[in-house]
Amino acid sequence: MELQKTECTTNNATEFLQSLSRSITEAKDLVDKCQRGTISNSESELKSNMSHLERVIKEMGACLTLIPSSTFQGQEYAEVSVQALSNEMLSAHFEVGQSQGLQTEELDPHKHFLEEARNEESVTIEPDLYPASVEESTDNSRELNAPDFVEFLKPTSLCRPRKHISSSSSSTSLARMTDHMEPLYQTFYCPLTKQIMDDPVTLQSGVTYDRKAITEWLEESDNSQGIFCPTTGQKLLSRVLKTNVALKTTIEEWKERNEVARINISRSALFVSASPSMVLEAMRDLQDICKRKQYNKIQVNNAGILPLLCKLLKYKDGDVRYAALELLRELTKEDDDSKIMISEMVDMPTVIKMMSSGHQPIRHAALLLLLELSRSESLQEKIGSVPGGILMLIKLKYNQPDDAFSSEKADEILKNLESSPENIKKMAENGLLEPLLKHLTEGSEEMQTEMAEYLGEISLGNDTDTYVAERASPPLIKMVHGGNTLTRTAAFKALAKIASCHPNAKILAKSGIIQIMVEEMFTRRIYGEPINSKGEAAAMLANMLEAGLDLESLQVNSHGHRLASDYVLYNFIEMINHSTPDDLNINLIRILLCLAKSPRSMSTIVSMVKESEASYTLVELLNNPHEELGIAAIKLLIVLIPYMGHIIVERLCKTAGLPENLILGRNETTRITQKQAVSSTFLAKLPHQSLTLNLALLRKNTVPAILQQINQIQGTCIRTGRYVIPYLEGLVSILVRFTTTLYEPQVLFLARDYNFTSVFTELLMKTSSDEVQRLSAIGLENLSLESINLSKPPQIKKTKFLKLFYPPKFLSSISSKKRKLPLCPVHRGACSSQNTFCLVDAKAVERLLACLDHENVEVVGAALSAVCTLLDDEVDVEMSVGMLCEMNTIQHVLNAVKEHKGEGLWKKSFWLIDRFLVKGGSRCASDISQDRLLPATLVNAFHHGDIDTRQMAERILRHLNKMPNFPTSHYTM
């Protein structure tokens, strides 16, 4: 190979330097080929080539000395640079060593230096990731500093020894990958720092230094006799630093060429992934390359390294994962394109998961990477969409005592993510409400609308409701007053959500929102407005009233009207009458239910409902397919029953589909719904003596359905659910209502046909509801009262023909006993539980007596009333007392008197005790007198009871010889 000698014929220094640069490149190629042995394996031929190379370089250096000064045309820095380069080239010398590589004698001392350094180290030092294979010899004044060369090739972070990594095999293999790297030249080094120069500048002495190093040296130099060149000692007349353009360009080009090689080598190392040490070395070298120049990041991306880094995020070694995160972060700095590219390749949930790593460096690196990515607006929503990501960031934000750094970075990330409204919503859902409230108060109109919409959708915690109400109410009220349609809709929904929390009611009331809502419902008229502002206003008002505000003190307009005034109530009822939307009707009824708690308001509501069509409207709403509206209407009607029950019954029976739909309505599921529960309660609370309603229920064949539902609930089909017990209680109460109109033949036939006595007897014990037990006892009481009329002695009719065959009277005693039918000892007639509702035949007495030991005084009272029917004047009291004595009734009654202090229970108990004392004989009197607590109870009742109770207590005390036996009616009265 022949190199053409560069001639100095150009008239321009710049062109000459470019030509020289090309020649140097050719020389470099020759050096590279000689290193690799690609030219010849013959040592003699290699020596010949090296000799030729040395001669060419020296000739080029000589040519540089021939350049006339006029060529530089006043460019003194160029002249000085050329002179320095000429001196270097004239001193170039190459040799061929035993390994057929380029060798210099000057490197031997440095070799010994390295060996001595290794001997001094107490730890094992890994081989260099990129060791130098080219050795260049210059004169002794400009020796190639081998350690400097190694340090340049090694990443800064790897200069320290690593005790925990021992992978010489992988490092050696990686070192072999670096054999093709381009050598560097002594002229690249700064004489002061012994490091490769970034910005070479030339002094007046002609020596080139790194700008930063020589500037610091000149500033620190304090010589009154002048300033001298640190290398030559020449006195400097000027401090001017001339940029060595040629050298700077050459160094930059050398760096770029070698950086491309280093990137490719690192990619190979990452691809192989032989050991953690090799992967770490490669990634840290790539990080150093990326830090030097922004363009290097593009080269790294183009080299296909990103997929390898993303794969390494799941590497088993924690140091590798940390280094991968750090390198990814370096690639994302100040480069939105790289951010997008990385976000598409990296598994974002993996990065999010690393934020909770127990290894702090990995946790911090993951946060820093996420922070860089979050600075790109196009990625903020993607980051926020990772399930659980925002929740983890919020957790780290509030974990400041344990990890202040993570807390700070998580807070920065969250602030970046605030640019996305969707992220703000997720933050609010996960407990961070401040961004939402901030943008609601300070954001643009569009942002405020979105924030109000989110506030109306999310569920707030009890611990934040009050804070949100205080912060959000002012801007939301302002939006209601002055916003456009969408803004007002969002504001109404948000206020309704806030008002749904009862503790916020007073805060909203103080802000004057009640007046705004009433005005919205009564006076605001914007035709064509596509929002139901009235419905939202009514919902908010209902939520606030259900919190228990003082109705009498709430003013609704400037005319002084109060919320409970006739004016307001009239408007509410009129709105219901005029078929307003279902949602609005629901909230209007909720408002009326709240107002009905006030006695004054209740009388006004009853009056207006009676006088207007509201009673028909409310009953018709029971058939509305909107289940919630039907439930609300039933609840209001239940409240009105005590004041206008018969009117409601009349309206109910005149409405198509009612009342049977309340019982026979379709239910798509096997679960009991709220509407079923309130419907049965509604029918149960209507006047029981209403024959019209009872016959309507009977004729619509509702009783079989009721009994079927009771059996299912009592069995195993339906036993769970919040509405099961209220529904069962309502059904039983509907059955009880039939027992109040047994005088009607159809109802009597119904009770017999379905054996109501047996039904109530079974319910008396097989239930977990006190109310069902109470109702069953009431039903048995009503049936037992009718037994007196239904139980008749059997009548046997004899024909004349049959009389011929009867024996004489003196022979007929035996045969007449056989013909005698058994009679009920209590009712003196032929009894049965099904036909005459006899409690004795139904075996209900024992169960009623067991109920006297119940904790619920109402259950005890109902059971006692049912037992008292067996001591009525129209039955055989003596026989009944005897039967009850056998069942230890007295003891049950005395126990009930001890346990319960209610006057109603006392009255029934004293009446029964009095009957036992009068009709039971000495045995009963003895049992009663032996009770030590009864006299004290009687005395207490005698002093504090009503007239009837006092009279009965007086009679018992007289029987027990606790009072004089003379009339004291004038006193008891």
mmCIF file of C-alpha atoms in Angstrom, residues 278-569:
data_model
loop_
_atom_site.group_PDB
_atom_site.id
_atom_site.type_symbol
_atom_site.label_atom_id
_atom_site.label_comp_id
_atom_site.label_asym_id
_atom_site.label_seq_id
_atom_site.Cartn_x
_atom_site.Cartn_y
_atom_site.Cartn_z
ATOM 1 C CA MET A 278 -20.812 -7.257 31.628
ATOM 2 C CA VAL A 279 -24.348 -5.882 31.312
ATOM 3 C CA LEU A 280 -23.638 -3.255 33.966
ATOM 4 C CA GLU A 281 -20.407 -2.167 32.264
ATOM 5 C CA ALA A 282 -22.183 -1.803 28.951
ATOM 6 C CA MET A 283 -25.111 0.190 30.322
ATOM 7 C CA ARG A 284 -22.940 2.567 32.282
ATOM 8 C CA ASP A 285 -20.756 3.204 29.269
ATOM 9 C CA LEU A 286 -23.877 3.938 27.239
ATOM 10 C CA GLN A 287 -25.006 6.334 29.922
ATOM 11 C CA ASP A 288 -21.712 8.237 29.701
ATOM 12 C CA ILE A 289 -22.027 8.394 25.930
ATOM 13 C CA CYS A 290 -25.573 9.756 26.179
ATOM 14 C CA LYS A 291 -24.541 12.413 28.680
ATOM 15 C CA ARG A 292 -21.879 13.799 26.336
ATOM 16 C CA LYS A 293 -24.090 14.789 23.452
ATOM 17 C CA GLN A 294 -27.809 14.800 22.677
ATOM 18 C CA TYR A 295 -27.188 13.297 19.258
ATOM 19 C CA ASN A 296 -25.661 10.246 20.899
ATOM 20 C CA LYS A 297 -29.078 9.423 22.348
ATOM 21 C CA ILE A 298 -30.458 9.261 18.825
ATOM 22 C CA GLN A 299 -27.658 6.897 17.852
ATOM 23 C CA VAL A 300 -28.394 4.698 20.852
ATOM 24 C CA ASN A 301 -32.079 4.601 19.931
ATOM 25 C CA ASN A 302 -31.252 3.829 16.300
ATOM 26 C CA ALA A 303 -28.945 1.024 17.385
ATOM 27 C CA GLY A 304 -31.917 -0.935 18.707
ATOM 28 C CA ILE A 305 -30.875 -0.830 22.339
ATOM 29 C CA LEU A 306 -34.268 0.222 23.750
ATOM 30 C CA PRO A 307 -35.918 -3.214 23.447
ATOM 31 C CA LEU A 308 -32.939 -4.747 25.230
ATOM 32 C CA LEU A 309 -33.223 -2.233 28.082
ATOM 33 C CA CYS A 310 -36.945 -2.867 28.439
ATOM 34 C CA LYS A 311 -36.224 -6.574 28.689
ATOM 35 C CA LEU A 312 -33.586 -5.926 31.358
ATOM 36 C CA LEU A 313 -36.197 -4.271 33.595
ATOM 37 C CA LYS A 314 -37.251 -7.788 34.528
ATOM 38 C CA TYR A 315 -33.678 -9.007 35.035
ATOM 39 C CA LYS A 316 -33.153 -10.966 38.236
ATOM 40 C CA ASP A 317 -30.188 -8.851 39.358
ATOM 41 C CA GLY A 318 -31.287 -5.673 41.157
ATOM 42 C CA ASP A 319 -28.210 -3.678 40.069
ATOM 43 C CA VAL A 320 -28.999 -4.432 36.433
ATOM 44 C CA ARG A 321 -32.597 -3.291 36.832
ATOM 45 C CA TYR A 322 -31.387 -0.119 38.505
ATOM 46 C CA ALA A 323 -28.849 0.581 35.716
ATOM 47 C CA ALA A 324 -31.519 -0.058 33.058
ATOM 48 C CA LEU A 325 -33.842 2.467 34.718
ATOM 49 C CA GLU A 326 -31.038 5.031 34.922
ATOM 50 C CA LEU A 327 -30.112 4.607 31.258
ATOM 51 C CA LEU A 328 -33.737 4.843 30.171
ATOM 52 C CA ARG A 329 -34.068 8.047 32.170
ATOM 53 C CA GLU A 330 -30.944 9.468 30.518
ATOM 54 C CA LEU A 331 -32.398 8.695 27.090
ATOM 55 C CA THR A 332 -35.622 10.534 27.917
ATOM 56 C CA LYS A 333 -33.999 13.784 29.065
ATOM 57 C CA GLU A 334 -34.891 16.780 26.890
ATOM 58 C CA ASP A 335 -36.196 14.540 24.131
ATOM 59 C CA ASP A 336 -39.961 14.103 23.776
ATOM 60 C CA ASP A 337 -39.535 11.722 20.848
ATOM 61 C CA SER A 338 -37.440 9.401 22.983
ATOM 62 C CA LYS A 339 -40.017 9.639 25.762
ATOM 63 C CA ILE A 340 -42.758 8.522 23.401
ATOM 64 C CA MET A 341 -40.596 5.775 21.933
ATOM 65 C CA ILE A 342 -39.693 4.455 25.379
ATOM 66 C CA SER A 343 -43.279 4.620 26.602
ATOM 67 C CA GLU A 344 -44.343 2.454 23.658
ATOM 68 C CA MET A 345 -41.671 -0.166 24.306
ATOM 69 C CA VAL A 346 -41.399 -0.261 28.078
ATOM 70 C CA ASP A 347 -43.939 -2.141 30.166
ATOM 71 C CA MET A 348 -45.371 0.767 32.157
ATOM 72 C CA PRO A 349 -46.963 -1.422 34.857
ATOM 73 C CA THR A 350 -43.504 -2.883 35.526
ATOM 74 C CA VAL A 351 -42.082 0.598 36.119
ATOM 75 C CA ILE A 352 -45.034 1.433 38.363
ATOM 76 C CA LYS A 353 -44.485 -1.755 40.308
ATOM 77 C CA MET A 354 -40.822 -0.847 40.825
ATOM 78 C CA MET A 355 -41.929 2.275 42.709
ATOM 79 C CA SER A 356 -42.897 0.016 45.584
ATOM 80 C CA SER A 357 -39.669 -1.965 45.494
ATOM 81 C CA GLY A 358 -38.038 -2.685 48.829
ATOM 82 C CA HIS A 359 -34.694 -1.828 47.191
ATOM 83 C CA GLN A 360 -34.467 1.931 47.633
ATOM 84 C CA PRO A 361 -32.178 2.698 44.625
ATOM 85 C CA ILE A 362 -34.579 0.882 42.295
ATOM 86 C CA ARG A 363 -37.534 2.694 43.827
ATOM 87 C CA HIS A 364 -35.842 6.051 43.355
ATOM 88 C CA ALA A 365 -34.704 5.242 39.800
ATOM 89 C CA ALA A 366 -38.231 4.184 38.832
ATOM 90 C CA LEU A 367 -39.621 7.438 40.214
ATOM 91 C CA LEU A 368 -37.025 9.502 38.339
ATOM 92 C CA LEU A 369 -37.791 7.706 35.065
ATOM 93 C CA LEU A 370 -41.504 8.198 35.579
ATOM 94 C CA LEU A 371 -40.867 11.859 36.399
ATOM 95 C CA GLU A 372 -39.095 12.352 33.071
ATOM 96 C CA LEU A 373 -41.855 10.583 31.171
ATOM 97 C CA SER A 374 -44.546 12.594 32.974
ATOM 98 C CA ARG A 375 -43.056 15.821 31.611
ATOM 99 C CA SER A 376 -44.431 14.872 28.189
ATOM 100 C CA GLU A 377 -48.075 15.944 27.950
ATOM 101 C CA SER A 378 -48.813 13.190 25.452
ATOM 102 C CA LEU A 379 -47.838 10.527 27.988
ATOM 103 C CA GLN A 380 -49.522 11.856 31.107
ATOM 104 C CA GLU A 381 -52.836 10.176 30.500
ATOM 105 C CA LYS A 382 -51.119 6.909 29.596
ATOM 106 C CA ILE A 383 -49.199 6.941 32.866
ATOM 107 C CA GLY A 384 -52.354 7.692 34.824
ATOM 108 C CA SER A 385 -54.238 4.868 33.108
ATOM 109 C CA VAL A 386 -51.996 2.168 34.615
ATOM 110 C CA PRO A 387 -54.180 0.378 37.192
ATOM 111 C CA GLY A 388 -53.125 1.335 40.697
ATOM 112 C CA GLY A 389 -50.409 3.714 39.484
ATOM 113 C CA ILE A 390 -51.883 6.919 40.854
ATOM 114 C CA LEU A 391 -52.828 5.188 44.093
ATOM 115 C CA MET A 392 -49.196 4.123 44.602
ATOM 116 C CA LEU A 393 -47.945 7.631 43.842
ATOM 117 C CA ILE A 394 -50.343 9.086 46.392
ATOM 118 C CA LYS A 395 -49.170 6.552 48.951
ATOM 119 C CA LEU A 396 -45.533 7.515 48.325
ATOM 120 C CA LYS A 397 -46.440 11.212 48.472
ATOM 121 C CA TYR A 398 -47.745 10.846 52.012
ATOM 122 C CA ASN A 399 -44.888 8.564 53.094
ATOM 123 C CA GLN A 400 -42.512 11.471 53.706
ATOM 124 C CA PRO A 401 -41.223 10.439 57.154
ATOM 125 C CA ASP A 402 -39.958 7.115 55.812
ATOM 126 C CA ASP A 403 -38.641 8.231 52.418
ATOM 127 C CA ALA A 404 -38.500 11.975 51.813
ATOM 128 C CA PHE A 405 -36.950 11.618 48.344
ATOM 129 C CA SER A 406 -39.700 9.301 47.103
ATOM 130 C CA SER A 407 -42.306 11.579 48.621
ATOM 131 C CA GLU A 408 -40.905 14.608 46.823
ATOM 132 C CA LYS A 409 -40.613 12.903 43.428
ATOM 133 C CA ALA A 410 -44.058 11.313 43.693
ATOM 134 C CA ASP A 411 -45.485 14.745 44.404
ATOM 135 C CA GLU A 412 -43.728 16.180 41.314
ATOM 136 C CA ILE A 413 -45.076 13.357 39.154
ATOM 137 C CA LEU A 414 -48.608 13.908 40.418
ATOM 138 C CA LYS A 415 -48.340 17.618 39.662
ATOM 139 C CA ASN A 416 -47.261 16.818 36.104
ATOM 140 C CA LEU A 417 -50.149 14.396 35.708
ATOM 141 C CA GLU A 418 -52.601 17.117 36.736
ATOM 142 C CA SER A 419 -52.574 18.378 33.150
ATOM 143 C CA SER A 420 -54.914 15.513 32.278
ATOM 144 C CA PRO A 421 -58.462 15.905 33.635
ATOM 145 C CA GLU A 422 -58.848 12.148 33.647
ATOM 146 C CA ASN A 423 -55.844 11.834 35.944
ATOM 147 C CA ILE A 424 -57.325 14.426 38.284
ATOM 148 C CA LYS A 425 -60.437 12.301 38.511
ATOM 149 C CA LYS A 426 -58.388 9.217 39.373
ATOM 150 C CA MET A 427 -56.521 11.194 42.021
ATOM 151 C CA ALA A 428 -59.796 12.260 43.575
ATOM 152 C CA GLU A 429 -61.113 8.694 43.495
ATOM 153 C CA ASN A 430 -57.995 7.595 45.345
ATOM 154 C CA GLY A 431 -58.258 10.238 48.034
ATOM 155 C CA LEU A 432 -56.202 13.127 46.607
ATOM 156 C CA LEU A 433 -58.808 15.865 46.159
ATOM 157 C CA GLU A 434 -56.570 18.915 46.167
ATOM 158 C CA PRO A 435 -55.882 18.921 42.365
ATOM 159 C CA LEU A 436 -59.600 18.696 41.632
ATOM 160 C CA LEU A 437 -60.472 21.485 44.049
ATOM 161 C CA LYS A 438 -57.608 23.628 42.763
ATOM 162 C CA HIS A 439 -58.705 23.379 39.127
ATOM 163 C CA LEU A 440 -62.329 23.803 40.141
ATOM 164 C CA THR A 441 -61.438 27.122 41.733
ATOM 165 C CA GLU A 442 -58.674 28.431 39.463
ATOM 166 C CA GLY A 443 -59.071 26.592 36.153
ATOM 167 C CA SER A 444 -60.588 27.743 32.907
ATOM 168 C CA GLU A 445 -64.321 27.508 32.379
ATOM 169 C CA GLU A 446 -63.896 24.247 30.487
ATOM 170 C CA MET A 447 -61.679 22.808 33.209
ATOM 171 C CA GLN A 448 -64.080 23.955 35.928
ATOM 172 C CA THR A 449 -66.926 22.207 34.130
ATOM 173 C CA GLU A 450 -64.980 18.963 33.902
ATOM 174 C CA MET A 451 -63.979 19.142 37.547
ATOM 175 C CA ALA A 452 -67.587 19.755 38.577
ATOM 176 C CA GLU A 453 -68.667 16.739 36.511
ATOM 177 C CA TYR A 454 -66.075 14.558 38.230
ATOM 178 C CA LEU A 455 -67.078 15.843 41.637
ATOM 179 C CA GLY A 456 -70.646 14.822 40.865
ATOM 180 C CA GLU A 457 -69.567 11.291 39.915
ATOM 181 C CA ILE A 458 -66.968 10.224 42.467
ATOM 182 C CA SER A 459 -67.707 8.901 45.930
ATOM 183 C CA LEU A 460 -66.300 11.012 48.744
ATOM 184 C CA GLY A 461 -65.089 9.628 52.037
ATOM 185 C CA ASN A 462 -66.706 10.715 55.268
ATOM 186 C CA ASP A 463 -63.449 12.261 56.438
ATOM 187 C CA THR A 464 -63.220 14.573 53.411
ATOM 188 C CA ASP A 465 -66.864 15.532 52.822
ATOM 189 C CA THR A 466 -66.838 18.619 55.003
ATOM 190 C CA TYR A 467 -63.525 19.865 53.587
ATOM 191 C CA VAL A 468 -64.813 19.452 50.032
ATOM 192 C CA ALA A 469 -68.049 21.263 50.880
ATOM 193 C CA GLU A 470 -66.166 24.245 52.283
ATOM 194 C CA ARG A 471 -63.778 24.482 49.312
ATOM 195 C CA ALA A 472 -66.106 23.599 46.450
ATOM 196 C CA SER A 473 -69.365 25.321 47.392
ATOM 197 C CA PRO A 474 -68.384 28.937 46.486
ATOM 198 C CA PRO A 475 -67.160 28.194 42.930
ATOM 199 C CA LEU A 476 -70.043 25.795 42.277
ATOM 200 C CA ILE A 477 -72.648 28.353 43.364
ATOM 201 C CA LYS A 478 -70.937 30.890 41.123
ATOM 202 C CA MET A 479 -71.146 28.431 38.215
ATOM 203 C CA VAL A 480 -74.866 27.931 38.848
ATOM 204 C CA HIS A 481 -75.465 31.674 38.684
ATOM 205 C CA GLY A 482 -73.355 32.617 35.692
ATOM 206 C CA GLY A 483 -72.380 29.495 33.785
ATOM 207 C CA ASN A 484 -73.627 28.151 30.496
ATOM 208 C CA THR A 485 -75.920 25.157 30.241
ATOM 209 C CA LEU A 486 -73.214 22.506 30.526
ATOM 210 C CA THR A 487 -71.508 24.327 33.355
ATOM 211 C CA ARG A 488 -74.737 24.723 35.315
ATOM 212 C CA THR A 489 -75.600 21.039 34.819
ATOM 213 C CA ALA A 490 -72.228 19.945 36.140
ATOM 214 C CA ALA A 491 -72.423 22.369 39.063
ATOM 215 C CA PHE A 492 -75.892 21.138 40.048
ATOM 216 C CA LYS A 493 -74.762 17.521 40.056
ATOM 217 C CA ALA A 494 -71.699 18.334 42.118
ATOM 218 C CA LEU A 495 -73.722 20.291 44.662
ATOM 219 C CA ALA A 496 -76.236 17.458 44.868
ATOM 220 C CA LYS A 497 -73.392 15.030 45.578
ATOM 221 C CA ILE A 498 -72.030 17.287 48.316
ATOM 222 C CA ALA A 499 -75.495 17.734 49.780
ATOM 223 C CA SER A 500 -75.984 13.957 49.942
ATOM 224 C CA CYS A 501 -73.603 13.912 52.894
ATOM 225 C CA HIS A 502 -75.639 15.045 55.881
ATOM 226 C CA PRO A 503 -72.818 16.845 57.731
ATOM 227 C CA ASN A 504 -72.523 19.223 54.773
ATOM 228 C CA ALA A 505 -76.100 20.446 55.048
ATOM 229 C CA LYS A 506 -75.354 23.268 57.477
ATOM 230 C CA ILE A 507 -72.353 24.425 55.429
ATOM 231 C CA LEU A 508 -74.468 24.622 52.280
ATOM 232 C CA ALA A 509 -77.334 26.295 54.113
ATOM 233 C CA LYS A 510 -75.017 29.026 55.393
ATOM 234 C CA SER A 511 -73.842 29.663 51.842
ATOM 235 C CA GLY A 512 -77.426 30.583 50.871
ATOM 236 C CA ILE A 513 -77.924 27.648 48.567
ATOM 237 C CA ILE A 514 -81.462 26.848 49.735
ATOM 238 C CA GLN A 515 -82.778 30.131 48.357
ATOM 239 C CA ILE A 516 -81.028 29.408 45.054
ATOM 240 C CA MET A 517 -82.526 25.930 44.824
ATOM 241 C CA VAL A 518 -86.078 27.061 45.637
ATOM 242 C CA GLU A 519 -85.766 29.869 43.111
ATOM 243 C CA GLU A 520 -84.586 27.340 40.535
ATOM 244 C CA MET A 521 -87.613 25.143 41.211
ATOM 245 C CA PHE A 522 -90.343 27.806 41.399
ATOM 246 C CA THR A 523 -89.362 30.810 39.298
ATOM 247 C CA ARG A 524 -86.587 29.980 36.825
ATOM 248 C CA ARG A 525 -87.921 29.461 33.310
ATOM 249 C CA ILE A 526 -85.435 28.926 30.482
ATOM 250 C CA TYR A 527 -87.251 27.273 27.630
ATOM 251 C CA GLY A 528 -85.210 24.993 25.429
ATOM 252 C CA GLU A 529 -82.575 24.478 28.106
ATOM 253 C CA PRO A 530 -81.602 20.805 27.808
ATOM 254 C CA ILE A 531 -80.991 20.288 31.518
ATOM 255 C CA ASN A 532 -83.255 19.300 34.350
ATOM 256 C CA SER A 533 -82.133 21.993 36.739
ATOM 257 C CA LYS A 534 -85.355 21.671 38.725
ATOM 258 C CA GLY A 535 -84.661 18.015 39.334
ATOM 259 C CA GLU A 536 -81.111 18.697 40.462
ATOM 260 C CA ALA A 537 -82.280 21.520 42.713
ATOM 261 C CA ALA A 538 -84.965 19.301 44.250
ATOM 262 C CA ALA A 539 -82.441 16.480 44.806
ATOM 263 C CA MET A 540 -80.090 18.831 46.578
ATOM 264 C CA LEU A 541 -82.851 20.300 48.741
ATOM 265 C CA ALA A 542 -84.091 16.816 49.662
ATOM 266 C CA ASN A 543 -80.583 15.710 50.640
ATOM 267 C CA MET A 544 -80.134 18.742 52.866
ATOM 268 C CA LEU A 545 -83.540 18.417 54.540
ATOM 269 C CA GLU A 546 -82.937 14.745 55.286
ATOM 270 C CA ALA A 547 -79.909 15.892 57.288
ATOM 271 C CA GLY A 548 -82.272 17.392 59.864
ATOM 272 C CA LEU A 549 -82.142 21.160 59.269
ATOM 273 C CA ASP A 550 -84.479 23.404 61.231
ATOM 274 C CA LEU A 551 -87.360 23.793 58.779
ATOM 275 C CA GLU A 552 -89.002 26.747 60.508
ATOM 276 C CA SER A 553 -85.903 28.929 60.266
ATOM 277 C CA LEU A 554 -85.020 28.377 56.596
ATOM 278 C CA GLN A 555 -85.977 31.378 54.474
ATOM 279 C CA VAL A 556 -86.473 30.661 50.785
ATOM 280 C CA ASN A 557 -86.914 34.061 49.171
ATOM 281 C CA SER A 558 -86.750 37.790 49.713
ATOM 282 C CA HIS A 559 -90.473 37.947 50.549
ATOM 283 C CA GLY A 560 -89.847 36.273 53.882
ATOM 284 C CA HIS A 561 -91.387 32.903 53.053
ATOM 285 C CA ARG A 562 -90.103 30.028 55.121
ATOM 286 C CA LEU A 563 -89.554 26.527 53.837
ATOM 287 C CA ALA A 564 -92.496 25.198 55.899
ATOM 288 C CA SER A 565 -94.871 27.971 54.812
ATOM 289 C CA ASP A 566 -98.137 27.300 52.987
ATOM 290 C CA TYR A 567 -96.770 29.049 49.881
ATOM 291 C CA VAL A 568 -93.865 26.622 49.564
ATOM 292 C CA LEU A 569 -95.930 23.517 50.387
#
